[in-house]
mmCIF file of C-alpha atoms in Angstrom:
data_model
loop_
_atom_site.group_PDB
_atom_site.id
_atom_site.type_symbol
_atom_site.label_atom_id
_atom_site.label_comp_id
_atom_site.label_asym_id
_atom_site.label_seq_id
_atom_site.Cartn_x
_atom_site.Cartn_y
_atom_site.Cartn_z
ATOM 1 C CA MET A 1421 10.082 10.995 -28.217
ATOM 2 C CA ASN A 1422 6.850 9.754 -26.885
ATOM 3 C CA SER A 1423 5.516 12.560 -24.877
ATOM 4 C CA LEU A 1424 3.773 9.963 -22.447
ATOM 5 C CA LEU A 1425 7.551 9.066 -21.594
ATOM 6 C CA TRP A 1426 8.657 12.337 -20.838
ATOM 7 C CA PRO A 1427 9.102 13.500 -18.258
ATOM 8 C CA PRO A 1428 9.668 9.946 -16.898
ATOM 9 C CA PRO A 1429 7.634 8.750 -14.103
ATOM 10 C CA ALA A 1430 9.205 9.693 -10.831
ATOM 11 C CA LEU A 1431 6.554 8.980 -8.060
ATOM 12 C CA GLY A 1432 8.013 5.568 -7.374
ATOM 13 C CA VAL A 1433 11.519 6.574 -7.205
ATOM 14 C CA VAL A 1434 10.886 9.584 -4.943
ATOM 15 C CA TYR A 1435 8.484 7.769 -2.685
ATOM 16 C CA ALA A 1436 10.606 4.617 -2.412
ATOM 17 C CA GLY A 1437 13.769 6.537 -1.913
ATOM 18 C CA GLY A 1438 12.248 8.585 0.827
ATOM 19 C CA LEU A 1439 11.205 5.456 2.747
ATOM 20 C CA GLN A 1440 14.642 4.130 2.405
ATOM 21 C CA LEU A 1441 16.419 7.270 3.514
ATOM 22 C CA GLY A 1442 13.882 7.950 6.581
ATOM 23 C CA ALA A 1443 14.470 4.200 7.570
ATOM 24 C CA TYR A 1444 18.231 4.783 7.527
ATOM 25 C CA ALA A 1445 17.819 7.926 9.391
ATOM 26 C CA LEU A 1446 15.801 6.241 12.080
ATOM 27 C CA GLU A 1447 18.192 3.450 12.317
ATOM 28 C CA ARG A 1448 20.971 5.969 13.524
ATOM 29 C CA GLN A 1449 18.701 7.481 16.142
ATOM 30 C CA GLY A 1450 18.741 5.955 19.693
ATOM 31 C CA ARG A 1451 16.194 2.844 20.325
ATOM 32 C CA ALA A 1452 13.821 5.148 22.413
ATOM 33 C CA GLU A 1453 13.792 7.958 19.649
ATOM 34 C CA ARG A 1454 13.189 5.402 16.867
ATOM 35 C CA GLU A 1455 10.517 3.445 18.989
ATOM 36 C CA ARG A 1456 8.616 6.882 19.794
ATOM 37 C CA VAL A 1457 8.626 8.067 16.084
ATOM 38 C CA LEU A 1458 7.500 4.560 14.823
ATOM 39 C CA ARG A 1459 4.653 4.507 17.518
ATOM 40 C CA GLY A 1460 3.716 7.986 16.882
ATOM 41 C CA CYS A 1461 3.023 7.081 13.146
ATOM 42 C CA SER A 1462 1.627 3.818 13.713
ATOM 43 C CA THR A 1463 -2.109 3.031 12.982
ATOM 44 C CA ASN A 1464 -2.381 0.598 15.569
ATOM 45 C CA VAL A 1465 -5.791 0.037 17.575
ATOM 46 C CA ASP A 1466 -4.657 2.046 20.492
ATOM 47 C CA ASN A 1467 -3.650 5.171 18.548
ATOM 48 C CA LEU A 1468 -6.919 5.162 16.267
ATOM 49 C CA ALA A 1469 -9.201 4.299 19.196
ATOM 50 C CA ALA A 1470 -7.561 7.425 20.896
ATOM 51 C CA GLY A 1471 -8.568 9.345 18.024
ATOM 52 C CA ARG A 1472 -5.136 9.898 16.366
ATOM 53 C CA TRP A 1473 -6.538 10.021 12.815
ATOM 54 C CA GLU A 1474 -3.427 11.556 11.458
ATOM 55 C CA THR A 1475 -1.720 8.337 11.521
ATOM 56 C CA LEU A 1476 -3.716 7.121 8.392
ATOM 57 C CA LEU A 1477 -1.375 9.394 6.577
ATOM 58 C CA SER A 1478 1.785 9.512 8.476
ATOM 59 C CA SER A 1479 2.067 5.558 8.647
ATOM 60 C CA ALA A 1480 2.357 5.428 4.910
ATOM 61 C CA PHE A 1481 5.419 7.542 5.051
ATOM 62 C CA VAL A 1482 7.686 5.526 7.445
ATOM 63 C CA VAL A 1483 9.052 1.670 7.547
ATOM 64 C CA GLU A 1484 10.284 -0.153 10.491
ATOM 65 C CA GLU A 1485 13.465 -0.976 8.569
ATOM 66 C CA PRO A 1486 14.948 -0.493 5.009
ATOM 67 C CA MET A 1487 12.906 -2.343 2.413
ATOM 68 C CA PRO A 1488 14.712 -5.134 0.914
ATOM 69 C CA LEU A 1489 16.058 -4.351 -2.572
ATOM 70 C CA PRO A 1490 13.536 -6.584 -4.493
ATOM 71 C CA TYR A 1491 10.606 -5.151 -2.681
ATOM 72 C CA ALA A 1492 11.762 -1.631 -3.170
ATOM 73 C CA LEU A 1493 12.240 -2.313 -6.947
ATOM 74 C CA LEU A 1494 8.941 -3.794 -7.289
ATOM 75 C CA LEU A 1495 7.275 -0.789 -5.465
ATOM 76 C CA VAL A 1496 9.184 1.606 -7.780
ATOM 77 C CA ALA A 1497 7.795 -0.403 -10.802
ATOM 78 C CA VAL A 1498 4.284 -0.675 -9.752
ATOM 79 C CA LEU A 1499 3.943 3.006 -8.803
ATOM 80 C CA GLY A 1500 5.827 4.049 -11.911
ATOM 81 C CA TYR A 1501 3.636 2.188 -14.324
ATOM 82 C CA ALA A 1502 0.702 3.607 -12.634
ATOM 83 C CA GLU A 1503 1.883 7.190 -12.777
ATOM 84 C CA TYR A 1504 2.700 6.501 -16.632
ATOM 85 C CA ALA A 1505 -0.654 4.861 -17.507
ATOM 86 C CA TYR A 1506 -3.106 6.925 -15.398
ATOM 87 C CA GLY A 1507 -1.201 9.814 -13.856
ATOM 88 C CA ALA A 1508 0.423 10.855 -10.639
ATOM 89 C CA TRP A 1509 -2.721 12.146 -8.944
ATOM 90 C CA TRP A 1510 -4.573 9.062 -9.732
ATOM 91 C CA THR A 1511 -1.797 6.933 -8.427
ATOM 92 C CA VAL A 1512 -1.355 9.011 -5.204
ATOM 93 C CA GLY A 1513 -5.245 8.731 -4.759
ATOM 94 C CA VAL A 1514 -5.665 5.081 -5.141
ATOM 95 C CA PHE A 1515 -2.535 4.421 -2.929
ATOM 96 C CA LEU A 1516 -3.772 6.708 -0.112
ATOM 97 C CA PHE A 1517 -7.417 5.441 -0.421
ATOM 98 C CA GLY A 1518 -6.480 1.887 -0.223
ATOM 99 C CA HIS A 1519 -3.961 2.323 2.695
ATOM 100 C CA ALA A 1520 -6.551 4.279 4.600
ATOM 101 C CA THR A 1521 -9.450 1.953 3.827
ATOM 102 C CA ALA A 1522 -7.692 -1.085 4.545
ATOM 103 C CA THR A 1523 -6.379 0.313 7.696
ATOM 104 C CA LEU A 1524 -9.695 1.088 9.016
ATOM 105 C CA LEU A 1525 -11.335 -2.215 7.888
ATOM 106 C CA VAL A 1526 -8.618 -4.100 10.192
ATOM 107 C CA PHE A 1527 -9.216 -1.520 12.772
ATOM 108 C CA GLY A 1528 -12.776 -2.072 12.749
ATOM 109 C CA ALA A 1529 -12.360 -5.907 12.980
ATOM 110 C CA LEU A 1530 -9.653 -5.578 15.763
ATOM 111 C CA ARG A 1531 -11.165 -2.911 17.915
ATOM 112 C CA GLY A 1532 -13.269 -5.226 20.226
ATOM 113 C CA THR A 1533 -11.328 -8.368 19.987
ATOM 114 C CA ALA A 1534 -7.611 -7.638 19.814
ATOM 115 C CA ASP A 1535 -5.414 -8.348 23.115
ATOM 116 C CA ALA A 1536 -3.116 -5.868 24.530
ATOM 117 C CA PRO A 1537 0.174 -6.601 22.281
ATOM 118 C CA THR A 1538 -1.873 -6.488 19.095
ATOM 119 C CA ARG A 1539 -3.477 -3.316 20.011
ATOM 120 C CA ARG A 1540 -0.013 -1.628 20.613
ATOM 121 C CA ALA A 1541 1.624 -3.375 17.629
ATOM 122 C CA LEU A 1542 3.637 -1.207 15.152
ATOM 123 C CA ASP A 1543 1.568 -0.954 11.872
ATOM 124 C CA VAL A 1544 3.526 1.467 9.458
ATOM 125 C CA GLY A 1545 4.759 0.983 5.730
ATOM 126 C CA ALA A 1546 3.818 0.888 2.029
ATOM 127 C CA SER A 1547 2.434 -2.500 1.702
ATOM 128 C CA TYR A 1548 -1.305 -1.543 1.990
ATOM 129 C CA GLY A 1549 -1.177 1.162 -0.569
ATOM 130 C CA PHE A 1550 1.253 -0.854 -2.799
ATOM 131 C CA ASN A 1551 -1.485 -3.724 -3.037
ATOM 132 C CA ALA A 1552 -4.173 -1.357 -3.765
ATOM 133 C CA VAL A 1553 -2.228 0.217 -6.734
ATOM 134 C CA LEU A 1554 -1.232 -3.256 -7.858
ATOM 135 C CA GLY A 1555 -5.030 -4.567 -7.750
ATOM 136 C CA ALA A 1556 -6.351 -1.393 -9.593
ATOM 137 C CA LEU A 1557 -3.423 -1.645 -12.286
ATOM 138 C CA THR A 1558 -4.966 -4.988 -13.483
ATOM 139 C CA SER A 1559 -7.324 -2.672 -15.375
ATOM 140 C CA ALA A 1560 -4.521 -1.852 -17.657
ATOM 141 C CA LEU A 1561 -4.128 -5.501 -18.669
ATOM 142 C CA PRO A 1562 -5.877 -6.829 -21.938
ATOM 143 C CA ARG A 1563 -9.486 -7.225 -21.274
ATOM 144 C CA GLY A 1564 -10.872 -10.879 -21.075
ATOM 145 C CA PRO A 1565 -9.167 -14.019 -19.683
ATOM 146 C CA VAL A 1566 -5.715 -12.400 -19.093
ATOM 147 C CA ARG A 1567 -7.285 -9.524 -16.744
ATOM 148 C CA THR A 1568 -9.541 -12.113 -15.200
ATOM 149 C CA ALA A 1569 -6.944 -14.488 -14.407
ATOM 150 C CA ALA A 1570 -4.494 -11.589 -12.993
ATOM 151 C CA ARG A 1571 -7.320 -10.414 -10.664
ATOM 152 C CA VAL A 1572 -8.185 -13.965 -9.502
ATOM 153 C CA GLY A 1573 -4.448 -14.934 -9.085
ATOM 154 C CA LEU A 1574 -3.498 -11.867 -7.173
ATOM 155 C CA LEU A 1575 -6.614 -12.497 -4.854
ATOM 156 C CA ALA A 1576 -5.699 -16.013 -4.323
ATOM 157 C CA LEU A 1577 -2.018 -15.038 -3.536
ATOM 158 C CA ALA A 1578 -3.096 -12.625 -0.943
ATOM 159 C CA ALA A 1579 -5.770 -14.750 0.605
ATOM 160 C CA GLY A 1580 -3.311 -17.680 1.134
ATOM 161 C CA PRO A 1581 -1.645 -16.069 4.464
ATOM 162 C CA VAL A 1582 -4.955 -15.223 5.698
ATOM 163 C CA LEU A 1583 -6.127 -18.882 5.706
ATOM 164 C CA LYS A 1584 -3.099 -20.040 7.691
ATOM 165 C CA ARG A 1585 -3.244 -20.517 11.409
ATOM 166 C CA GLU A 1586 -0.286 -18.139 12.116
ATOM 167 C CA ARG A 1587 -2.106 -15.481 10.167
ATOM 168 C CA THR A 1588 -1.569 -11.880 11.347
ATOM 169 C CA PHE A 1589 -3.718 -8.778 10.917
ATOM 170 C CA THR A 1590 -1.514 -7.414 8.518
ATOM 171 C CA ASP A 1591 -2.137 -10.440 6.124
ATOM 172 C CA ALA A 1592 -5.739 -9.532 6.382
ATOM 173 C CA GLY A 1593 -4.845 -5.965 5.546
ATOM 174 C CA HIS A 1594 -3.013 -6.934 2.292
ATOM 175 C CA LEU A 1595 -5.888 -8.680 1.191
ATOM 176 C CA ALA A 1596 -8.352 -6.059 1.985
ATOM 177 C CA ALA A 1597 -6.127 -3.639 0.073
ATOM 178 C CA LEU A 1598 -5.767 -5.639 -2.898
ATOM 179 C CA GLY A 1599 -9.494 -6.273 -2.994
ATOM 180 C CA ILE A 1600 -10.058 -2.472 -2.663
ATOM 181 C CA GLY A 1601 -7.730 -2.040 -5.670
ATOM 182 C CA VAL A 1602 -9.405 -4.853 -7.951
ATOM 183 C CA GLY A 1603 -12.753 -3.208 -6.967
ATOM 184 C CA LEU A 1604 -11.392 0.171 -8.186
ATOM 185 C CA SER A 1605 -10.140 -1.515 -11.381
ATOM 186 C CA LEU A 1606 -13.610 -2.950 -12.177
ATOM 187 C CA ALA A 1607 -15.019 0.463 -11.472
ATOM 188 C CA LEU A 1608 -12.351 1.955 -13.968
ATOM 189 C CA ASP A 1609 -13.277 -0.607 -16.588
ATOM 190 C CA TYR A 1610 -16.965 0.421 -16.406
ATOM 191 C CA LEU A 1611 -16.505 4.115 -16.425
ATOM 192 C CA SER A 1612 -13.712 4.166 -19.030
ATOM 193 C CA GLY A 1613 -14.130 1.293 -21.507
ATOM 194 C CA THR A 1614 -11.164 0.661 -23.464
ATOM 195 C CA LYS A 1615 -9.791 3.998 -23.469
ATOM 196 C CA HIS A 1616 -7.228 3.845 -20.893
ATOM 197 C CA LEU A 1617 -3.841 2.725 -21.398
ATOM 198 C CA LYS A 1618 -2.855 -0.897 -21.512
ATOM 199 C CA ILE A 1619 0.151 -3.065 -20.664
ATOM 200 C CA GLY A 1620 1.742 -4.824 -23.781
#
């Protein structure tokens, strides 16, 4: 058996499973308690402006409601392959760095301009970290047109919602996180050459 496949990557399963279980547990709480927990973990403008920097971490470990199955499976697949290709610590580091950095970029953009509802809006979940890892994983694709097309295509898909009139700050955060991941993948290309694992 290939030693790279044993033990099998478990990070995505553990993380996504924990998010789902937490979401189901919150649904069993009263409305007031659920709202208290979510707002306490949220990286909204009011929380960060008040110095609640711990929400940069806690917000990545709760979701407002159980994730749709296709998204949960995609999250497991992306984190699982990242763990297989680069290791658990690399995956966790990219995920948390992308999550926190994209959040701070959005906070910086909104701090002086957001209206009251936006400042208090719930902002929790896995999507920023997921986008960062997805962008970074483009470095595992074959060099040349395939890798370049994947990066351009992903960035174009993420930019689409930002260009719409009804865009939200979360759309901007997704684009920022993906851009961070792609930037990390370019750095990885430069530092590691062709030594890292590739898809295919």
